[in-house]
Coordinates of C-alpha atoms (C1' of nucleotides) in Angstrom, one line a residue:
Chain A
M1 CA -90.9 -75.7 -159.8
T2 CA -88.8 -74.5 -157.5
N3 CA -87.9 -76.0 -154.3
V4 CA -87.8 -74.1 -151.1
Y5 CA -86.8 -75.8 -147.8
I6 CA -87.7 -73.6 -144.6
T7 CA -86.2 -74.6 -140.8
T8 CA -87.3 -73.3 -137.6
A9 CA -85.2 -74.1 -135.1
I10 CA -85.9 -77.4 -132.6
D11 CA -86.9 -76.3 -129.4
Y12 CA -85.5 -77.5 -126.1
P13 CA -88.8 -79.6 -124.8
N14 CA -87.8 -78.6 -120.5
G15 CA -90.7 -76.8 -120.5
P16 CA -94.3 -76.5 -122.2
P17 CA -94.3 -73.6 -125.6
H18 CA -94.5 -70.0 -124.4
I19 CA -95.3 -66.8 -126.4
G20 CA -91.3 -66.3 -127.0
H21 CA -91.2 -69.6 -129.3
S22 CA -93.9 -68.1 -131.7
L23 CA -92.4 -65.5 -133.2
E24 CA -89.8 -67.2 -135.0
K25 CA -92.1 -70.0 -135.7
I26 CA -95.3 -67.9 -136.8
A27 CA -92.2 -65.7 -139.3
A28 CA -91.1 -68.4 -140.9
D29 CA -94.6 -70.1 -141.2
V30 CA -95.3 -66.4 -142.9
V31 CA -92.5 -67.0 -145.5
A32 CA -93.3 -70.5 -146.0
R33 CA -96.7 -69.7 -146.7
Y34 CA -95.7 -67.2 -149.0
H35 CA -93.6 -69.3 -151.1
R36 CA -96.8 -72.0 -151.6
L37 CA -98.3 -69.1 -153.1
R38 CA -95.6 -68.1 -155.4
G39 CA -95.8 -70.9 -156.8
D40 CA -92.4 -72.9 -155.0
N41 CA -92.7 -76.4 -153.9
T42 CA -92.0 -76.0 -150.2
F43 CA -91.2 -77.7 -147.3
F44 CA -91.3 -76.3 -144.3
C45 CA -89.9 -78.1 -140.8
M46 CA -90.1 -77.7 -137.1
G47 CA -89.5 -80.4 -134.7
L48 CA -87.9 -80.7 -130.7
D49 CA -84.2 -81.0 -129.9
E50 CA -85.5 -84.0 -127.0
N51 CA -81.8 -85.8 -126.3
S52 CA -80.5 -83.7 -123.8
Q53 CA -79.7 -84.4 -120.0
N54 CA -82.1 -80.7 -119.2
V55 CA -84.6 -83.2 -120.4
I56 CA -84.2 -85.7 -118.2
A57 CA -84.2 -83.3 -115.3
A58 CA -87.4 -81.5 -116.5
A59 CA -89.0 -85.1 -116.5
E60 CA -87.6 -86.1 -113.3
A61 CA -88.9 -82.7 -112.0
S62 CA -92.1 -83.7 -113.0
G63 CA -92.3 -87.2 -111.8
V64 CA -92.7 -89.0 -115.2
S65 CA -90.0 -90.8 -117.1
A66 CA -88.6 -89.4 -119.7
R67 CA -90.4 -90.7 -122.8
V68 CA -93.9 -90.0 -120.9
W69 CA -92.0 -86.5 -120.4
V70 CA -91.0 -85.9 -124.2
D71 CA -94.2 -87.6 -125.4
R72 CA -96.2 -84.9 -123.3
M73 CA -94.1 -82.4 -124.5
D74 CA -94.3 -83.1 -128.2
E75 CA -98.2 -82.9 -127.8
A76 CA -97.9 -79.5 -126.3
F77 CA -95.9 -78.1 -129.0
R78 CA -97.9 -79.4 -131.9
L79 CA -101.0 -78.2 -130.3
A80 CA -99.5 -74.8 -129.8
W81 CA -98.3 -74.3 -133.3
R82 CA -101.1 -76.0 -134.7
K83 CA -103.1 -72.9 -133.1
V84 CA -100.7 -70.4 -133.9
E85 CA -101.8 -71.7 -137.8
C86 CA -98.3 -73.0 -138.4
S87 CA -98.4 -75.0 -141.5
Y88 CA -95.4 -77.2 -140.8
D89 CA -94.9 -80.3 -143.4
R90 CA -92.7 -82.1 -140.7
F91 CA -92.1 -82.2 -137.3
I92 CA -88.9 -84.0 -136.2
R93 CA -88.1 -85.0 -133.2
T94 CA -84.6 -86.3 -132.1
T95 CA -85.3 -89.3 -130.8
E96 CA -86.7 -90.6 -133.9
P97 CA -84.6 -93.5 -135.6
A98 CA -84.4 -91.9 -138.6
H99 CA -82.5 -88.5 -136.9
F100 CA -80.4 -91.3 -134.9
R101 CA -79.3 -92.4 -138.5
A102 CA -78.6 -89.0 -139.7
S103 CA -76.4 -88.1 -136.8
Q104 CA -74.2 -90.9 -136.8
E105 CA -73.6 -90.7 -140.5
L106 CA -73.0 -87.0 -140.4
F107 CA -70.4 -87.6 -137.4
R108 CA -69.1 -90.6 -140.0
R109 CA -68.2 -88.2 -142.4
A110 CA -66.2 -85.8 -140.3
Q111 CA -64.5 -88.9 -139.1
A112 CA -63.9 -90.0 -142.2
A113 CA -62.5 -86.3 -143.0
G114 CA -60.2 -86.1 -140.5
D115 CA -61.8 -83.6 -138.4
I116 CA -62.9 -85.4 -135.2
Y117 CA -60.4 -86.3 -132.5
K118 CA -60.2 -87.7 -128.9
G119 CA -59.0 -85.1 -126.4
N120 CA -59.7 -84.1 -122.7
Y121 CA -62.7 -81.6 -121.7
S122 CA -61.5 -80.6 -118.1
G123 CA -62.9 -77.5 -116.0
Y124 CA -65.0 -77.4 -112.9
Y125 CA -68.3 -79.3 -113.4
C126 CA -71.3 -78.3 -112.0
P127 CA -73.8 -81.0 -112.1
N128 CA -76.8 -78.7 -111.9
C129 CA -76.1 -77.0 -114.9
N130 CA -74.0 -80.0 -116.8
T131 CA -71.4 -77.4 -117.4
F132 CA -67.8 -76.8 -117.0
Y133 CA -66.7 -73.8 -115.9
T134 CA -63.4 -72.2 -115.9
A135 CA -62.0 -71.0 -112.1
E136 CA -62.7 -67.3 -113.1
E137 CA -66.1 -68.2 -113.4
L138 CA -66.9 -69.3 -110.7
T139 CA -67.7 -66.9 -107.6
P140 CA -65.0 -65.9 -105.3
H141 CA -66.2 -68.6 -102.7
G142 CA -65.7 -71.2 -105.9
T143 CA -69.5 -71.9 -106.2
C144 CA -71.4 -72.3 -109.4
P145 CA -72.2 -68.6 -110.8
N146 CA -75.8 -70.4 -110.9
H147 CA -75.8 -72.7 -108.0
P148 CA -74.6 -70.6 -105.4
T149 CA -74.7 -73.9 -102.7
V150 CA -73.0 -76.2 -105.2
K151 CA -69.2 -76.4 -105.2
P152 CA -67.9 -77.7 -108.6
D153 CA -65.1 -80.1 -108.4
W154 CA -62.5 -80.3 -111.1
L155 CA -63.6 -82.8 -113.6
E156 CA -61.2 -84.1 -116.3
E157 CA -63.3 -85.9 -119.4
E158 CA -62.8 -87.4 -122.6
N159 CA -64.5 -85.7 -125.2
Y160 CA -64.4 -86.4 -129.1
F161 CA -63.6 -83.0 -130.7
F162 CA -65.1 -81.3 -133.7
A163 CA -61.5 -79.6 -135.3
L164 CA -63.3 -76.0 -136.3
S165 CA -60.3 -73.8 -136.4
R166 CA -59.1 -75.8 -139.9
Y167 CA -62.2 -73.5 -141.1
T168 CA -62.3 -70.1 -140.1
E169 CA -60.4 -69.6 -143.9
R170 CA -63.1 -71.4 -146.1
L171 CA -66.1 -70.1 -143.7
T172 CA -64.8 -66.6 -143.8
R173 CA -64.6 -66.9 -147.3
H174 CA -67.8 -68.1 -148.0
V175 CA -69.4 -65.5 -145.8
E176 CA -67.3 -62.8 -147.3
A177 CA -68.8 -63.8 -151.1
H178 CA -72.4 -64.5 -149.4
P179 CA -73.7 -61.4 -148.5
D180 CA -76.8 -62.7 -148.1
F181 CA -75.4 -65.8 -145.9
I182 CA -76.4 -64.2 -142.6
V183 CA -79.4 -61.7 -142.4
P184 CA -79.8 -59.3 -141.1
A185 CA -76.8 -57.8 -142.1
T186 CA -76.3 -57.1 -138.6
W187 CA -75.6 -60.4 -137.5
R188 CA -73.1 -61.1 -140.5
A189 CA -70.7 -58.4 -139.0
E190 CA -70.8 -60.2 -135.8
I191 CA -70.1 -63.4 -137.2
L192 CA -67.2 -62.1 -139.6
S193 CA -65.9 -60.4 -136.4
T194 CA -66.0 -63.7 -134.4
L195 CA -64.0 -65.2 -137.5
R196 CA -61.3 -62.8 -137.4
S197 CA -60.9 -63.6 -133.6
G198 CA -59.9 -67.2 -134.6
L199 CA -62.1 -70.6 -133.8
R200 CA -61.9 -72.8 -131.2
D201 CA -62.7 -76.7 -132.0
F202 CA -65.4 -77.5 -130.0
S203 CA -66.6 -80.9 -128.1
V204 CA -68.8 -83.0 -129.8
S205 CA -69.5 -85.8 -127.4
R206 CA -70.1 -86.7 -123.6
P207 CA -69.1 -89.6 -122.0
V208 CA -72.0 -92.2 -120.9
R209 CA -70.8 -92.7 -117.8
N210 CA -71.4 -89.1 -116.8
Q211 CA -74.8 -88.9 -118.4
K212 CA -77.8 -89.3 -116.6
L213 CA -79.8 -93.1 -117.9
V214 CA -83.4 -93.7 -119.0
E215 CA -84.4 -96.7 -118.2
G216 CA -80.4 -97.7 -117.7
Q217 CA -79.9 -96.9 -121.2
P218 CA -78.1 -93.9 -122.3
W219 CA -80.3 -90.7 -123.6
G220 CA -78.8 -89.8 -127.1
V221 CA -77.4 -90.5 -130.0
P222 CA -74.3 -93.2 -129.5
V223 CA -71.3 -92.1 -130.7
P224 CA -70.6 -94.7 -133.8
D225 CA -68.5 -97.5 -133.0
D226 CA -68.1 -96.0 -129.7
P227 CA -71.1 -96.9 -127.3
E228 CA -69.4 -95.2 -124.5
H229 CA -70.0 -91.6 -125.8
V230 CA -73.3 -89.7 -126.6
I231 CA -73.3 -87.6 -129.4
Y232 CA -73.2 -83.7 -127.8
V233 CA -75.3 -81.1 -129.2
W234 CA -74.3 -80.0 -132.0
F235 CA -73.8 -83.1 -134.1
D236 CA -77.5 -83.9 -132.6
A237 CA -79.2 -81.0 -132.6
L238 CA -78.1 -79.2 -136.1
T239 CA -78.4 -82.5 -137.9
N240 CA -82.2 -82.6 -137.7
Y241 CA -82.0 -80.2 -141.1
L242 CA -81.0 -83.2 -142.8
T243 CA -82.7 -85.6 -141.4
A244 CA -85.9 -84.0 -142.0
A245 CA -84.6 -83.4 -145.8
G246 CA -84.5 -87.4 -145.7
F247 CA -80.6 -88.0 -144.6
P248 CA -79.3 -90.4 -145.3
D249 CA -82.5 -92.6 -145.8
E250 CA -84.0 -91.3 -149.1
P251 CA -81.4 -90.1 -151.0
G252 CA -83.5 -88.6 -153.4
R253 CA -85.6 -86.7 -151.7
F254 CA -82.5 -85.2 -150.1
Q255 CA -81.1 -84.4 -153.1
D256 CA -84.2 -82.2 -154.3
T257 CA -84.6 -80.3 -150.9
W258 CA -81.1 -80.1 -149.5
P259 CA -79.5 -77.2 -149.1
A260 CA -82.0 -75.5 -146.9
D261 CA -82.7 -71.8 -148.4
A262 CA -83.8 -70.4 -144.7
H263 CA -82.6 -71.7 -141.4
V264 CA -84.5 -69.2 -139.0
I265 CA -83.3 -69.1 -135.6
G266 CA -83.0 -66.9 -132.4
K267 CA -80.1 -64.5 -131.8
D268 CA -78.4 -66.8 -129.2
I269 CA -77.7 -69.8 -131.4
T270 CA -76.6 -67.3 -134.5
R271 CA -72.5 -68.5 -134.0
F272 CA -73.7 -72.1 -134.2
H273 CA -76.1 -71.9 -137.3
C274 CA -73.8 -69.7 -139.2
L275 CA -70.4 -71.4 -138.0
Y276 CA -70.2 -74.8 -136.4
W277 CA -73.1 -76.0 -139.0
P278 CA -71.4 -74.6 -142.2
A279 CA -68.4 -76.2 -141.1
M280 CA -69.5 -79.4 -140.5
L281 CA -71.3 -79.6 -143.7
L282 CA -68.1 -78.7 -145.2
S283 CA -66.4 -81.4 -143.4
A284 CA -68.9 -84.2 -144.5
G285 CA -69.4 -82.7 -148.1
L286 CA -73.0 -81.4 -148.3
P287 CA -73.7 -78.2 -149.5
L288 CA -74.1 -75.4 -147.1
P289 CA -77.6 -73.9 -146.8
R290 CA -78.5 -70.6 -148.6
S291 CA -79.5 -68.4 -145.5
V292 CA -79.8 -68.2 -141.7
A293 CA -82.3 -65.5 -140.9
V294 CA -81.7 -64.6 -137.3
H295 CA -84.8 -62.7 -135.1
G296 CA -84.4 -61.1 -131.9
F297 CA -85.8 -61.6 -128.6
M298 CA -89.4 -60.8 -126.7
T299 CA -89.6 -59.4 -123.4
L300 CA -92.9 -59.6 -122.2
E301 CA -94.4 -56.5 -120.6
G302 CA -91.3 -54.9 -120.5
Q303 CA -89.3 -58.1 -118.8
R304 CA -87.8 -60.9 -119.8
I305 CA -89.5 -63.7 -120.5
S306 CA -88.7 -66.7 -117.7
K307 CA -89.8 -69.8 -117.0
T308 CA -88.4 -70.0 -113.8
T309 CA -90.0 -66.4 -113.0
G310 CA -92.9 -67.3 -114.6
N311 CA -92.9 -64.3 -116.6
T312 CA -94.4 -66.2 -119.7
I313 CA -97.3 -66.4 -121.6
D314 CA -99.1 -69.6 -123.3
P315 CA -99.6 -68.6 -127.0
V316 CA -102.2 -71.7 -127.0
E317 CA -104.2 -69.2 -124.2
L318 CA -103.6 -66.0 -126.9
V319 CA -105.2 -67.5 -129.4
D320 CA -108.2 -68.7 -127.4
A321 CA -108.8 -65.1 -126.4
Y322 CA -107.8 -63.0 -129.3
G323 CA -107.3 -65.4 -132.8
A324 CA -104.7 -67.0 -134.4
D325 CA -104.7 -64.3 -136.9
A326 CA -104.6 -61.4 -134.4
L327 CA -101.7 -63.2 -132.6
R328 CA -99.9 -63.5 -135.9
F329 CA -100.7 -59.8 -137.1
Y330 CA -99.2 -58.3 -134.4
L331 CA -96.0 -60.0 -133.8
M332 CA -95.2 -59.6 -137.7
R333 CA -96.5 -56.0 -137.4
D334 CA -95.9 -54.6 -134.2
I335 CA -92.8 -56.9 -133.0
S336 CA -89.4 -56.2 -135.0
F337 CA -88.1 -59.5 -136.4
E338 CA -84.4 -58.5 -136.3
R339 CA -84.6 -56.3 -133.2
D340 CA -86.0 -57.0 -129.4
G341 CA -89.4 -56.2 -129.4
D342 CA -91.6 -56.0 -126.1
F343 CA -94.8 -58.0 -126.1
T344 CA -98.0 -56.4 -124.1
R345 CA -101.9 -57.3 -124.7
A346 CA -102.3 -53.8 -124.6
N347 CA -100.7 -53.3 -128.1
L348 CA -102.2 -56.4 -129.0
I349 CA -105.2 -55.5 -128.7
Q350 CA -104.7 -51.9 -130.2
R351 CA -102.6 -53.1 -133.4
Y352 CA -105.9 -55.6 -133.7
N353 CA -108.5 -52.8 -133.8
A354 CA -106.7 -50.1 -135.5
D355 CA -105.5 -51.8 -138.5
L356 CA -107.4 -55.6 -139.1
A357 CA -110.8 -54.2 -137.6
N358 CA -111.2 -50.7 -138.1
D359 CA -109.2 -50.9 -141.7
L360 CA -109.3 -53.6 -143.4
G361 CA -112.2 -55.5 -141.5
N362 CA -114.0 -52.0 -142.1
L363 CA -113.1 -51.8 -145.7
L364 CA -113.9 -55.2 -146.6
N365 CA -117.4 -54.9 -144.6
R366 CA -118.7 -51.4 -146.1
T367 CA -117.6 -52.8 -149.3
V368 CA -119.6 -55.7 -149.4
S369 CA -122.8 -54.1 -148.0
M370 CA -122.7 -51.6 -150.3
I371 CA -122.5 -54.1 -153.3
S372 CA -125.7 -55.8 -150.8
R373 CA -127.4 -53.0 -151.7
Y374 CA -126.8 -51.5 -154.5
F375 CA -126.0 -54.3 -156.9
E376 CA -128.6 -57.2 -155.2
G377 CA -125.3 -58.9 -154.1
T378 CA -123.4 -58.9 -157.7
V379 CA -120.0 -57.7 -158.6
P380 CA -120.6 -55.1 -161.1
A381 CA -118.8 -54.7 -164.0
P382 CA -116.7 -51.2 -163.7
A383 CA -118.0 -49.1 -166.8
G384 CA -117.1 -45.6 -168.1
E385 CA -114.1 -43.6 -168.4
L386 CA -111.3 -44.1 -165.7
T387 CA -110.8 -41.6 -163.4
G388 CA -107.6 -40.5 -161.5
P389 CA -108.1 -42.2 -158.2
D390 CA -109.6 -45.4 -160.1
A391 CA -105.4 -45.3 -161.9
D392 CA -104.4 -44.5 -158.2
V393 CA -106.3 -47.6 -156.6
Q394 CA -105.0 -49.7 -159.3
R395 CA -101.2 -48.4 -159.4
L396 CA -101.1 -49.2 -155.4
A397 CA -102.6 -52.5 -156.0
G398 CA -99.7 -53.2 -157.9
A399 CA -97.5 -51.5 -155.7
A400 CA -98.7 -53.4 -152.8
G401 CA -98.0 -56.6 -154.2
R402 CA -94.2 -55.9 -155.0
L403 CA -93.6 -54.1 -151.9
T404 CA -95.3 -57.1 -149.6
A405 CA -93.4 -59.6 -151.9
A406 CA -90.3 -57.6 -151.5
G407 CA -90.4 -57.2 -147.9
L408 CA -91.0 -61.1 -147.4
E409 CA -88.0 -61.9 -149.2
R410 CA -85.6 -60.2 -147.1
W411 CA -87.7 -61.2 -143.8
D412 CA -88.8 -57.4 -143.4
F413 CA -92.1 -58.0 -142.0
D414 CA -93.1 -54.4 -141.4
A415 CA -92.2 -53.2 -144.9
A416 CA -94.3 -56.5 -146.4
L417 CA -97.3 -55.4 -144.6
D418 CA -96.5 -51.6 -144.6
G419 CA -96.7 -52.1 -148.3
A420 CA -100.1 -53.9 -148.1
W421 CA -101.4 -51.3 -145.5
Q422 CA -100.7 -48.5 -148.3
L423 CA -103.5 -50.1 -150.4
V424 CA -105.8 -50.7 -147.3
R425 CA -105.8 -47.2 -146.4
R426 CA -106.2 -45.4 -149.9
A427 CA -108.8 -48.0 -150.6
N428 CA -110.9 -46.7 -147.6
Q429 CA -110.0 -43.3 -148.6
Y430 CA -111.0 -44.0 -152.4
I431 CA -114.7 -44.7 -151.2
D432 CA -114.3 -41.5 -149.0
E433 CA -114.1 -39.3 -152.2
N434 CA -116.0 -41.2 -154.5
E435 CA -119.2 -41.2 -152.1
P436 CA -121.0 -44.3 -153.4
W437 CA -123.9 -43.5 -151.3
R438 CA -124.3 -40.3 -153.1
L439 CA -124.1 -41.6 -156.2
A440 CA -126.5 -44.3 -155.5
R441 CA -129.0 -41.6 -155.4
D442 CA -128.4 -40.8 -158.8
P443 CA -129.9 -43.6 -161.5
A444 CA -127.6 -41.7 -164.2
L445 CA -124.4 -41.9 -162.1
R446 CA -125.1 -46.0 -161.7
P447 CA -122.2 -46.5 -164.2
R448 CA -119.7 -44.6 -162.0
L449 CA -120.8 -46.1 -158.9
A450 CA -120.1 -49.4 -160.5
T451 CA -117.0 -48.5 -161.3
V452 CA -115.9 -47.6 -157.7
M453 CA -117.5 -50.5 -156.4
Y454 CA -115.7 -53.0 -158.6
H455 CA -112.2 -51.1 -157.5
A456 CA -112.7 -51.4 -154.1
A457 CA -113.8 -55.1 -154.5
E458 CA -110.9 -55.8 -156.4
A459 CA -108.3 -53.6 -154.0
L460 CA -110.0 -56.4 -151.3
R461 CA -109.1 -59.5 -153.8
L462 CA -105.6 -58.7 -154.5
L463 CA -105.3 -57.9 -150.3
G464 CA -106.9 -61.0 -149.8
I465 CA -103.6 -62.9 -151.7
Y466 CA -100.9 -60.9 -150.3
L467 CA -102.0 -60.9 -146.5
T468 CA -103.0 -64.8 -146.8
P469 CA -99.7 -65.5 -145.5
F470 CA -100.1 -63.3 -142.5
I471 CA -103.5 -64.2 -141.5
P472 CA -104.6 -67.2 -143.6
T473 CA -107.7 -67.6 -141.7
A474 CA -108.8 -63.8 -142.0
A475 CA -108.2 -64.3 -145.9
G476 CA -110.0 -67.0 -146.7
Q477 CA -113.3 -65.2 -145.0
L478 CA -112.7 -62.4 -146.9
R479 CA -112.7 -64.3 -149.8
A480 CA -115.6 -65.7 -148.9
Q481 CA -117.4 -62.6 -148.4
L482 CA -116.3 -61.9 -151.8
G483 CA -118.3 -65.0 -153.1
L484 CA -114.2 -66.3 -154.1
P485 CA -113.5 -70.0 -153.6
P486 CA -110.2 -70.6 -151.4
L487 CA -106.7 -69.9 -152.7
A488 CA -105.2 -72.4 -154.5
P489 CA -101.4 -72.6 -154.1
G490 CA -99.5 -70.7 -156.7
A491 CA -101.8 -67.9 -156.9
W492 CA -99.0 -65.5 -156.5
R493 CA -97.4 -66.3 -158.7
P494 CA -95.6 -63.8 -161.3
E495 CA -96.5 -65.2 -164.0
G496 CA -100.1 -67.1 -164.6
G497 CA -101.0 -65.8 -161.1
E498 CA -104.2 -64.5 -159.9
T499 CA -102.5 -61.0 -159.2
A500 CA -103.1 -59.1 -162.5
W501 CA -105.6 -56.5 -162.2
G502 CA -109.5 -57.4 -162.9
G503 CA -109.5 -61.0 -161.8
L504 CA -112.7 -60.4 -159.9
A505 CA -115.2 -61.4 -162.1
P506 CA -118.2 -59.1 -162.6
G507 CA -121.5 -61.4 -162.1
T508 CA -119.7 -62.8 -158.6
R509 CA -122.4 -63.1 -155.8
V510 CA -120.7 -61.5 -152.2
E511 CA -122.0 -63.2 -149.3
R512 CA -123.6 -61.0 -146.4
A513 CA -121.5 -58.8 -144.9
R514 CA -120.1 -59.7 -141.8
P515 CA -117.1 -58.6 -139.5
I516 CA -114.1 -60.5 -140.2
F517 CA -112.5 -58.8 -137.3
P518 CA -115.1 -58.1 -134.6
R519 CA -113.5 -55.2 -132.5
I520 CA -111.8 -55.9 -129.3
E521 CA -113.6 -53.8 -126.3
V522 CA -111.5 -53.2 -123.4
P523 CA -112.9 -52.2 -120.3
G524 CA -112.3 -48.9 -119.2
Chain B
rC1 C1' -60.2 -51.5 -122.8
rG2 C1' -64.0 -59.3 -124.6
rC3 C1' -67.7 -58.6 -129.4
rG4 C1' -72.2 -57.0 -131.0
rG5 C1' -76.8 -53.9 -131.2
rG6 C1' -79.6 -50.2 -129.6
rG7 C1' -80.7 -44.2 -127.1
rU8 C1' -85.6 -39.4 -132.6
rG9 C1' -92.7 -36.6 -130.3
rG10 C1' -96.8 -40.4 -125.5
rA11 C1' -95.9 -45.5 -127.9
rG12 C1' -93.6 -48.4 -132.1
rC13 C1' -90.4 -47.6 -135.8
rA14 C1' -87.8 -45.0 -140.8
rG15 C1' -84.3 -41.3 -142.1
rU16 C1' -75.7 -42.0 -143.7
rG17 C1' -74.2 -34.1 -144.9
rG18 C1' -79.4 -29.9 -147.3
rC19 C1' -86.6 -27.1 -144.2
rA20 C1' -87.2 -33.8 -138.6
rG21 C1' -90.5 -38.3 -141.7
rC22 C1' -94.4 -42.8 -140.7
rU23 C1' -98.2 -45.7 -138.4
rC24 C1' -100.3 -46.0 -133.5
rG25 C1' -102.7 -42.6 -129.7
rU26 C1' -104.4 -37.8 -128.3
rC27 C1' -107.6 -33.5 -130.2
rA28 C1' -110.5 -30.8 -133.6
rG29 C1' -114.0 -31.0 -137.9
rG30 C1' -116.5 -33.5 -142.4
rC31 C1' -119.4 -37.9 -143.8
rU32 C1' -123.0 -41.6 -142.8
rC33 C1' -121.7 -46.9 -147.2
rA34 C1' -119.6 -49.4 -142.7
rU35 C1' -117.1 -52.6 -136.9
rA36 C1' -118.9 -46.1 -132.7
rA37 C1' -115.9 -47.7 -137.7
rC38 C1' -113.7 -44.2 -142.4
rC39 C1' -111.8 -39.5 -144.6
rU40 C1' -109.6 -34.3 -143.5
rG41 C1' -106.9 -31.6 -140.5
rA42 C1' -104.1 -30.1 -135.9
rA43 C1' -101.0 -30.5 -131.5
rG44 C1' -96.8 -32.7 -130.0
rG45 C1' -89.8 -33.5 -130.7
rU46 C1' -83.3 -28.2 -128.2
rC47 C1' -83.2 -36.6 -132.9
rG48 C1' -79.2 -39.7 -124.9
rU49 C1' -75.3 -36.1 -122.9
rA50 C1' -70.5 -32.8 -124.2
rG51 C1' -66.8 -31.0 -127.7
rG52 C1' -65.5 -31.4 -133.1
rU53 C1' -65.1 -31.2 -138.3
rU54 C1' -68.8 -28.5 -141.8
rC55 C1' -71.7 -23.0 -145.3
rG56 C1' -74.9 -26.8 -143.0
rA57 C1' -74.9 -32.5 -138.5
rA58 C1' -80.1 -37.0 -136.2
rU59 C1' -76.5 -38.6 -140.1
rC60 C1' -69.0 -37.4 -139.8
rC61 C1' -65.6 -37.8 -136.1
rU62 C1' -64.2 -37.8 -130.6
rA63 C1' -65.0 -38.9 -125.5
rC64 C1' -68.8 -39.7 -122.0
rC65 C1' -73.7 -41.5 -119.9
rC66 C1' -77.8 -45.1 -120.3
rC67 C1' -80.4 -49.9 -122.0
rC68 C1' -80.3 -54.6 -124.6
rG69 C1' -77.9 -59.2 -125.8
rC70 C1' -73.4 -62.9 -127.2
rA71 C1' -69.3 -64.6 -125.1
rA72 C1' -71.9 -68.6 -120.5
rC73 C1' -77.4 -74.9 -124.0
rC74 C1' -83.3 -69.9 -120.6
rA75 C1' -86.6 -68.8 -127.6

RNA sequence: CGCGGGGUGGAGCAGUGGCAGCUCGUCAGGCUCAUAACCUGAAGGUCGUAGGUUCGAAUCCUACCCCCGCAACCA
């Protein structure tokens, strides 16, 4: 059995989740569900990046302690991901003791490899941003570019650094030798370009004395054997992928789980996952992840999503309004994974009505209705000679499975769903060409009627498998109406799975037809 | 000249040298099993701009314009 490990970026809990977060989570979940259906032993992980000064600031702004705040965010994020039906196996928080151990162990290994050294970090420090700026980055008046009222002071602090520059050569070779390491390819080109321009060492710690404390204690992972410093973002946040896999506490499980097959991330953190992270792993003597899948960002109704201007949507609200399947389907079908896209309610509703309600939902509804009406609710056995259209539906059914799988293998959700929808459309067309309502009027044509209804139902059964990763609830309802039990893991195995034509047993009792995707009526 | 991506019918996209395509939407017709759904057909594009290469350019080259992102911890 193949082990598959898929991660998503851990989110900053400086505010509740919004629609922008959910594209990545849903995309990763679709792929994770796909692998479970393929029979892979799948481990799917998501979580929160809690050890940040920004989190303390958010807590203070809300008038609660940092602990209370992160617990509250933890609940909010889990609720959102449950609502959109993310099937995570592990939800990791970087404040967990297990994660502290992982982070410190990775740091120690890098130290042992001679890649960690102490140096001075200096610049104009803006306490609001918690960021150092160069003189050129400040405004002409010497104020912070983000905070016009703040005049940053020159500050020098002692930091630990990681010797990223030593890895330029090895990273270049790795990226060049592994064309699938970064998908889509456009980001691979960008990373190679960055490598050509040379890498600089990066800071991996912050002195505790410059940090906000929580209950008198530093907030974050202490540097091993130097409690005056806490580990700064990279050796902390990125390490979550190891912690979740059992590093260093459960060597057996870690051995089976690591390396990750895919880190699913937003384009803003591409270089950290494609350069910093592999270098850290090389330093620690650990295998590198097999791929990094980079997605674009969404705008919301044409505007940049922004917590500060309030241009956000709560995914929970969308699920309550339209259902998880509608949201998942819309994001996968209408928003490009690779490029930036625009989220609009109007398009969501249009996609839902056109593809789910009209095409797929109605196909199921008319098929089940006719089986009820003409065959007393029992799937008939196909009979007589097969016609061209019959063969065509069977062929399209096979192609749909292959195209959907191929699309999912390369994070091309558009191609994946397009493959499935070729079958949806062909099946609707097939029913129209064969006019079962006309066949039903002539008892002599009953064998032909049986064949037609069988083909329609069997196409739907297969669609129910192929679409389960995208719309798990509706796919289950589809199966239920066809009289089938919930799908078992491994149902889509290439060998011994349930995707061969003819898997629907004649005699299966269908349920009463009920729309699984009621149309969303828009006023006006 | 910091780096990268993008500009194709109303919307979203495909198309790396050979009649400009797909889905949605729009319009017309058909059907009546079905969720006013489904099926068939039609209209709609000087492929960002200006040059160039070529028998032939959305596609290759040059210049320019516009949008977005990264660099710079907003997913």
